[in-house]
Amino acid sequence: MFRGIFSKDPLALESIGYLVYDGTSPDPQALLYASAPERPGREHARFATLNVAGRTWTLHLYALPRFYSAHGSRLPLLVLVVGALVSALVFQVLLANHRYALLQARLLAQAQAATAEAQEAVRTRDEVLAIVSHDLRNPVGSILLSVRLLARRVPETDDAGHRAIAGIQRAAEGMRVLIGDLLDLVRIDTGRLVVEPRPCPLQEAARDAVDVIAPIAAARGIHLAVDLPADPLRVLCDRERVQQVFSNLIGNAVKFTQTGGSVTVRAEGLPDRVRVSVADTGPGLTAAERERVFDRFWQADKSRKGGTGLGLFIVKAIVTAHGGDVTVQSEPGKGATFSFTLPRAP
Ligand SMILES: Nc1ncnc2c1ncn2[C@@H]1O[C@H](COP(=O)(O)OP(=O)(O)OP(=O)(O)O)[C@@H](O)[C@H]1O
Ligand SMILES: [Mg+2]
């Protein structure tokens, strides 16, 4: 730009120029830029101090004596002033661009560092979680086994003994489920939740789960109804994983429904898939709660009854891995119906 303005006057090109200093004085140590290698004297010079983006710069504009002796009029001064203004403008634009690029680079570097740090933290958490969960699983398994053996040895008349054993069993079983859920969480987060769908009758996976939960429902005075078609509904399913889905959904329904309420498990065959629903007469969910119900660790404040808030997050991951989907229909005070689909076996 500077050269463009003075290109019509070759003498001006070599005898007019500018220097930029960092700070408020033209200190040679602080020289940032010189338009020509030649250093001018202080005569025929104009100094300007600029404050750009919080930093002070000194602009030194000059015309060498040979420029004046060639022109000998006020014109050179005018040219010098115009040149100075244009140069200052160009300088400001260049500086602003430069600072913007620097800022962007700094922000990008900060964002990259934060992402790397977050990824490292997640990896460490996953590793710790996996090691701890894995190492806890075996001792908890031994406790459960030993307690079962102990239960057989305690005389039937010893009520207090059996109550204590039942308490240990409940606590250990809770730990077993929690460890399993934490391991599943790590698997989901690291993309290692593998399902192996094979053709199997849906009723079998459902019954396995119902058999475990029926005594709990009965103890809590909740009517558990299972309304499945007599003909086998053959679906593509990883039986253990689908049983886990049933356990979570029926377990939730029983857990959150008040005594005297009911829970109904149904299934219907559609042309290419099977839809299963678990309906209850519990407290139901608001629209805002329905939005969050499948989030990890989410629990409605009003209905905290133990657990970690991982059940439905895992349910969703398992059903999705099967190529199905899971939904919830509910109104506050009118119960909740959780439904999921599985592809039919060919
Ligand atoms: N059938 C239901 N009726 C009313 N609220 C429910 C029902 N099922 C789930 N919820 C709400 O959704 C939350 C999340 O359910 P989720 O199964 O993920 O966790 P949890 O049952 O609290 O704990 P976890 O399953 O890990 O033992 C529950 O805490 C509860 O607030
Ligand atoms: Mg649950």
XYZ file of N, CA, C and O in Angstrom, residues 124-225:
408
model
N -8.670 -41.985 32.831
C -8.247 -42.407 34.171
C -9.449 -42.913 34.966
O -9.385 -43.965 35.612
N -10.570 -42.156 34.888
C -11.767 -42.574 35.624
C -12.208 -43.966 35.171
O -12.484 -44.847 35.981
N -12.228 -44.168 33.840
C -12.666 -45.456 33.309
C -11.758 -46.585 33.777
O -12.215 -47.672 34.122
N -10.429 -46.286 33.772
C -9.486 -47.335 34.183
C -9.688 -47.695 35.648
O -9.774 -48.869 36.016
N -9.797 -46.639 36.489
C -9.969 -46.885 37.930
C -11.272 -47.644 38.171
O -11.325 -48.643 38.892
N -12.318 -47.167 37.498
C -13.645 -47.786 37.655
C -13.597 -49.257 37.251
O -14.111 -50.138 37.937
N -12.935 -49.511 36.113
C -12.882 -50.883 35.602
C -12.105 -51.776 36.562
O -12.537 -52.886 36.886
N -10.962 -51.273 37.069
C -10.130 -52.102 37.953
C -10.874 -52.373 39.258
O -10.997 -53.517 39.702
N -11.415 -51.268 39.843
C -12.091 -51.421 41.137
C -13.303 -52.344 40.994
O -13.495 -53.281 41.778
N -14.107 -52.095 39.967
C -15.311 -52.907 39.796
C -14.938 -54.364 39.602
O -15.537 -55.264 40.189
N -13.937 -54.591 38.775
C -13.544 -55.960 38.475
C -13.047 -56.666 39.735
O -13.412 -57.801 40.021
N -12.220 -55.940 40.502
C -11.646 -56.566 41.695
C -12.669 -56.742 42.809
O -12.442 -57.524 43.731
N -13.761 -55.977 42.756
C -14.786 -56.132 43.792
C -15.753 -57.266 43.461
O -16.396 -57.821 44.334
N -15.841 -57.548 42.159
C -16.849 -58.523 41.739
C -16.626 -59.902 42.380
O -17.561 -60.521 42.886
N -15.379 -60.346 42.380
C -15.114 -61.686 42.922
C -15.409 -61.798 44.417
O -16.114 -62.726 44.838
N -14.893 -60.847 45.248
C -15.226 -60.967 46.680
C -16.730 -60.920 46.932
O -17.232 -61.678 47.789
N -17.449 -60.101 46.200
C -18.895 -60.018 46.422
C -19.553 -61.337 46.021
O -20.459 -61.840 46.699
N -19.051 -61.943 44.950
C -19.563 -63.252 44.519
C -19.351 -64.284 45.631
O -20.242 -65.090 45.931
N -18.155 -64.244 46.268
C -17.873 -65.207 47.346
C -18.810 -64.970 48.526
O -19.278 -65.938 49.154
N -19.057 -63.693 48.848
C -19.967 -63.403 49.980
C -21.337 -64.009 49.698
O -21.924 -64.694 50.542
N -21.825 -63.783 48.478
C -23.164 -64.296 48.139
C -23.219 -65.817 48.253
O -24.177 -66.389 48.779
N -22.162 -66.455 47.747
C -22.115 -67.916 47.786
C -22.076 -68.421 49.233
O -22.840 -69.319 49.619
N -21.203 -67.805 50.047
C -21.048 -68.246 51.440
C -22.337 -68.026 52.221
O -22.722 -68.856 53.047
N -22.999 -66.904 51.949
C -24.232 -66.612 52.686
C -25.303 -67.645 52.350
O -26.071 -68.072 53.217
N -25.326 -68.078 51.092
C -26.305 -69.103 50.687
C -26.035 -70.415 51.444
O -26.938 -71.067 51.943
N -24.744 -70.773 51.540
C -24.377 -71.985 52.281
C -24.742 -71.851 53.762
O -25.299 -72.763 54.370
N -24.457 -70.658 54.303
C -24.736 -70.397 55.709
C -26.232 -70.516 55.995
O -26.635 -71.085 57.022
N -27.043 -70.024 55.045
C -28.500 -70.040 55.242
C -28.994 -71.468 55.449
O -29.933 -71.705 56.211
N -28.337 -72.429 54.738
C -28.771 -73.828 54.864
C -28.409 -74.404 56.226
O -29.034 -75.326 56.720
N -27.372 -73.885 56.823
C -26.890 -74.445 58.106
C -27.599 -73.835 59.319
O -27.585 -74.422 60.387
N -28.147 -72.673 59.157
C -28.816 -72.043 60.310
C -30.173 -72.726 60.503
O -30.936 -72.870 59.538
N -30.467 -73.177 61.720
C -31.748 -73.881 61.950
C -32.941 -73.009 61.551
O -32.903 -71.787 61.705
N -33.982 -73.664 61.011
C -35.156 -72.915 60.537
C -35.818 -72.107 61.638
O -36.464 -71.099 61.398
N -35.634 -72.569 62.854
C -36.284 -71.880 63.982
C -35.564 -70.584 64.357
O -36.115 -69.763 65.089
N -34.354 -70.418 63.881
C -33.557 -69.228 64.255
C -33.954 -68.032 63.370
O -33.293 -67.713 62.374
N -35.036 -67.369 63.737
C -35.537 -66.239 62.938
C -34.521 -65.108 62.828
O -34.294 -64.559 61.748
N -33.930 -64.778 63.984
C -32.969 -63.653 63.987
C -31.804 -63.961 63.045
O -31.347 -63.094 62.281
N -31.318 -65.222 63.103
C -30.217 -65.629 62.231
C -30.590 -65.472 60.765
O -29.825 -64.930 59.964
N -31.800 -65.926 60.398
C -32.218 -65.836 58.994
C -32.430 -64.396 58.557
O -32.144 -64.029 57.409
N -32.919 -63.545 59.489
C -33.090 -62.123 59.133
C -31.731 -61.491 58.842
O -31.564 -60.735 57.890
N -30.746 -61.848 59.681
C -29.401 -61.287 59.480
C -28.833 -61.751 58.146
O -28.257 -60.962 57.378
N -29.033 -63.038 57.863
C -28.509 -63.577 56.586
C -29.193 -62.882 55.402
O -28.548 -62.507 54.429
N -30.509 -62.667 55.536
C -31.231 -62.005 54.442
C -30.698 -60.592 54.234
O -30.561 -60.111 53.096
N -30.364 -59.920 55.346
C -29.810 -58.553 55.254
C -28.486 -58.556 54.512
O -28.246 -57.733 53.623
N -27.607 -59.523 54.871
C -26.295 -59.609 54.197
C -26.514 -59.879 52.705
O -25.890 -59.284 51.836
N -27.462 -60.786 52.439
C -27.735 -61.161 51.050
C -28.203 -59.946 50.223
O -27.748 -59.722 49.114
N -29.121 -59.157 50.833
C -29.642 -57.972 50.123
C -28.516 -56.990 49.837
O -28.387 -56.473 48.746
N -27.669 -56.757 50.857
C -26.589 -55.780 50.688
C -25.605 -56.253 49.616
O -25.191 -55.486 48.737
N -25.244 -57.549 49.683
C -24.270 -58.073 48.713
C -24.862 -58.065 47.299
O -24.165 -57.768 46.323
N -26.157 -58.391 47.220
C -26.810 -58.391 45.905
C -26.829 -56.969 45.319
O -26.585 -56.760 44.134
N -27.107 -55.988 46.199
C -27.080 -54.584 45.762
C -25.704 -54.217 45.236
O -25.572 -53.549 44.205
N -24.662 -54.675 45.937
C -23.297 -54.383 45.483
C -23.016 -55.055 44.139
O -22.388 -54.480 43.261
N -23.499 -56.285 44.014
C -23.265 -57.011 42.750
C -23.886 -56.248 41.574
O -23.265 -56.052 40.534
N -25.128 -55.767 41.778
C -25.812 -55.038 40.704
C -25.077 -53.732 40.402
O -24.843 -53.381 39.243
N -24.677 -53.017 41.478
C -23.990 -51.733 41.273
C -22.679 -51.927 40.511
O -22.366 -51.188 39.576
N -21.905 -52.957 40.902
C -20.632 -53.218 40.217
C -20.898 -53.525 38.739
O -20.215 -53.018 37.850
N -21.930 -54.337 38.499
C -22.283 -54.668 37.105
C -22.651 -53.410 36.330
O -22.217 -53.217 35.184
N -23.438 -52.514 36.961
C -23.852 -51.281 36.284
C -22.653 -50.384 35.975
O -22.555 -49.806 34.895
N -21.723 -50.298 36.954
C -20.545 -49.444 36.722
C -19.691 -50.003 35.590
O -19.179 -49.263 34.743
N -19.550 -51.329 35.563
C -18.775 -51.941 34.467
C -19.472 -51.681 33.127
O -18.824 -51.400 32.120
N -20.820 -51.760 33.133
C -21.560 -51.481 31.891
C -21.378 -50.036 31.458
O -21.234 -49.744 30.272
N -21.374 -49.123 32.445
C -21.190 -47.702 32.122
C -19.861 -47.502 31.398
O -19.790 -46.811 30.374
N -18.795 -48.123 31.932
C -17.483 -47.997 31.293
C -17.536 -48.602 29.887
O -17.012 -48.029 28.931
N -18.207 -49.757 29.758
C -18.308 -50.397 28.433
C -19.029 -49.473 27.452
O -18.612 -49.311 26.310
N -20.112 -48.847 27.895
C -20.885 -47.970 27.000
C -20.017 -46.782 26.592
O -19.929 -46.420 25.423
N -19.340 -46.174 27.597
C -18.529 -44.983 27.324
C -17.376 -45.268 26.383
O -16.924 -44.396 25.658
N -16.860 -46.493 26.451
C -15.694 -46.793 25.613
C -16.097 -47.575 24.360
O -15.246 -48.107 23.667
N -17.408 -47.627 24.106
C -17.893 -48.293 22.883
C -17.676 -49.802 22.926
O -17.549 -50.443 21.880
N -17.593 -50.373 24.151
C -17.337 -51.816 24.225
C -18.521 -52.614 24.759
O -18.351 -53.726 25.250
N -19.725 -52.002 24.673
C -20.902 -52.775 25.087
C -21.296 -53.646 23.891
O -21.808 -53.148 22.890
N -20.983 -54.913 24.004
C -21.235 -55.798 22.862
C -22.471 -56.643 23.154
O -22.595 -57.208 24.236
N -23.390 -56.719 22.195
C -24.506 -57.647 22.350
C -24.400 -58.681 21.230
O -23.895 -58.380 20.149
N -24.811 -59.899 21.548
C -24.763 -60.952 20.524
C -26.180 -61.450 20.304
O -26.607 -62.443 20.926
N -26.942 -60.748 19.442
C -28.338 -61.137 19.253
C -28.459 -62.461 18.505
O -27.789 -62.680 17.502
N -29.273 -63.347 19.071
C -29.579 -64.633 18.431
C -31.085 -64.801 18.478
O -31.736 -64.225 19.366
N -31.640 -65.597 17.558
C -33.092 -65.809 17.610
C -33.464 -66.476 18.929
O -32.854 -67.479 19.309
N -34.402 -65.895 19.645
C -34.872 -66.542 20.873
C -36.278 -66.044 21.201
O -36.642 -64.940 20.811
N -37.071 -66.890 21.885
C -38.419 -66.447 22.235
C -38.344 -65.374 23.321
O -37.691 -65.569 24.337
N -38.988 -64.261 23.056
C -38.952 -63.134 23.989
C -39.479 -63.544 25.367
O -38.976 -63.102 26.403
N -40.482 -64.419 25.358
C -41.114 -64.826 26.628
C -40.090 -65.363 27.622
O -40.227 -65.151 28.824
N -39.042 -66.053 27.104
C -38.071 -66.666 28.027
C -37.305 -65.614 28.809
O -37.156 -65.708 30.028
N -36.826 -64.583 28.076
C -36.075 -63.513 28.753
C -36.983 -62.800 29.748
O -36.555 -62.460 30.865
N -38.242 -62.607 29.355
C -39.187 -61.919 30.244
C -39.419 -62.738 31.505
O -39.365 -62.207 32.623
N -39.636 -64.049 31.323
C -39.958 -64.879 32.506
C -38.797 -64.956 33.485
O -38.998 -64.910 34.696
N -37.562 -65.033 32.942
C -36.392 -65.082 33.838
C -36.405 -63.885 34.779
O -36.148 -64.011 35.974
N -36.703 -62.703 34.215
C -36.689 -61.484 35.039
C -37.877 -61.458 35.991
O -37.735 -61.123 37.173
N -39.047 -61.862 35.472
C -40.264 -61.827 36.300
C -40.108 -62.759 37.510
O -40.478 -62.403 38.633
N -39.516 -63.944 37.269
C -39.362 -64.908 38.367
C -38.564 -64.317 39.525
O -38.823 -64.610 40.687
N -37.561 -63.476 39.188
C -36.726 -62.883 40.244
C -37.498 -61.783 40.984
O -37.407 -61.661 42.211
N -38.283 -61.002 40.219
C -38.918 -59.823 40.841
C -40.267 -60.146 41.494
O -40.676 -59.450 42.433
N -40.929 -61.225 41.049
C -42.272 -61.529 41.576
C -42.319 -61.582 43.106
O -43.213 -60.973 43.717
N -41.343 -62.257 43.776
C -41.418 -62.294 45.250
C -41.304 -60.892 45.876
O -41.950 -60.601 46.872
N -40.493 -60.023 45.242
C -40.321 -58.661 45.789
C -41.636 -57.894 45.652
O -42.088 -57.208 46.579
N -42.285 -58.046 44.452
C -43.569 -57.364 44.233
C -44.605 -57.861 45.244
O -45.325 -57.052 45.853
N -44.632 -59.185 45.440
C -45.616 -59.761 46.368
C -45.376 -59.220 47.777
O -46.314 -58.813 48.472
N -44.088 -59.162 48.179
C -43.767 -58.676 49.525
C -44.199 -57.229 49.705
O -44.535 -56.809 50.810
N -44.192 -56.462 48.623
C -44.563 -55.035 48.732
C -46.051 -54.801 48.452
O -46.509 -53.658 48.381
N -46.791 -55.891 48.255
C -48.233 -55.761 48.031
C -48.561 -55.148 46.680
O -49.520 -54.382 46.541
N -47.755 -55.473 45.669
C -47.992 -54.937 44.321
C -48.385 -56.091 43.406
O -47.717 -57.143 43.398
N -49.448 -55.898 42.644
C -49.915 -56.955 41.758
C -49.089 -56.926 40.466
O -49.077 -55.920 39.746
N -48.380 -58.025 40.188
C -47.540 -58.084 38.982
C -48.218 -58.985 37.952
O -48.359 -60.193 38.172
N -48.687 -58.405 36.847
C -49.386 -59.177 35.816
C -48.514 -59.296 34.574
O -47.908 -58.315 34.143
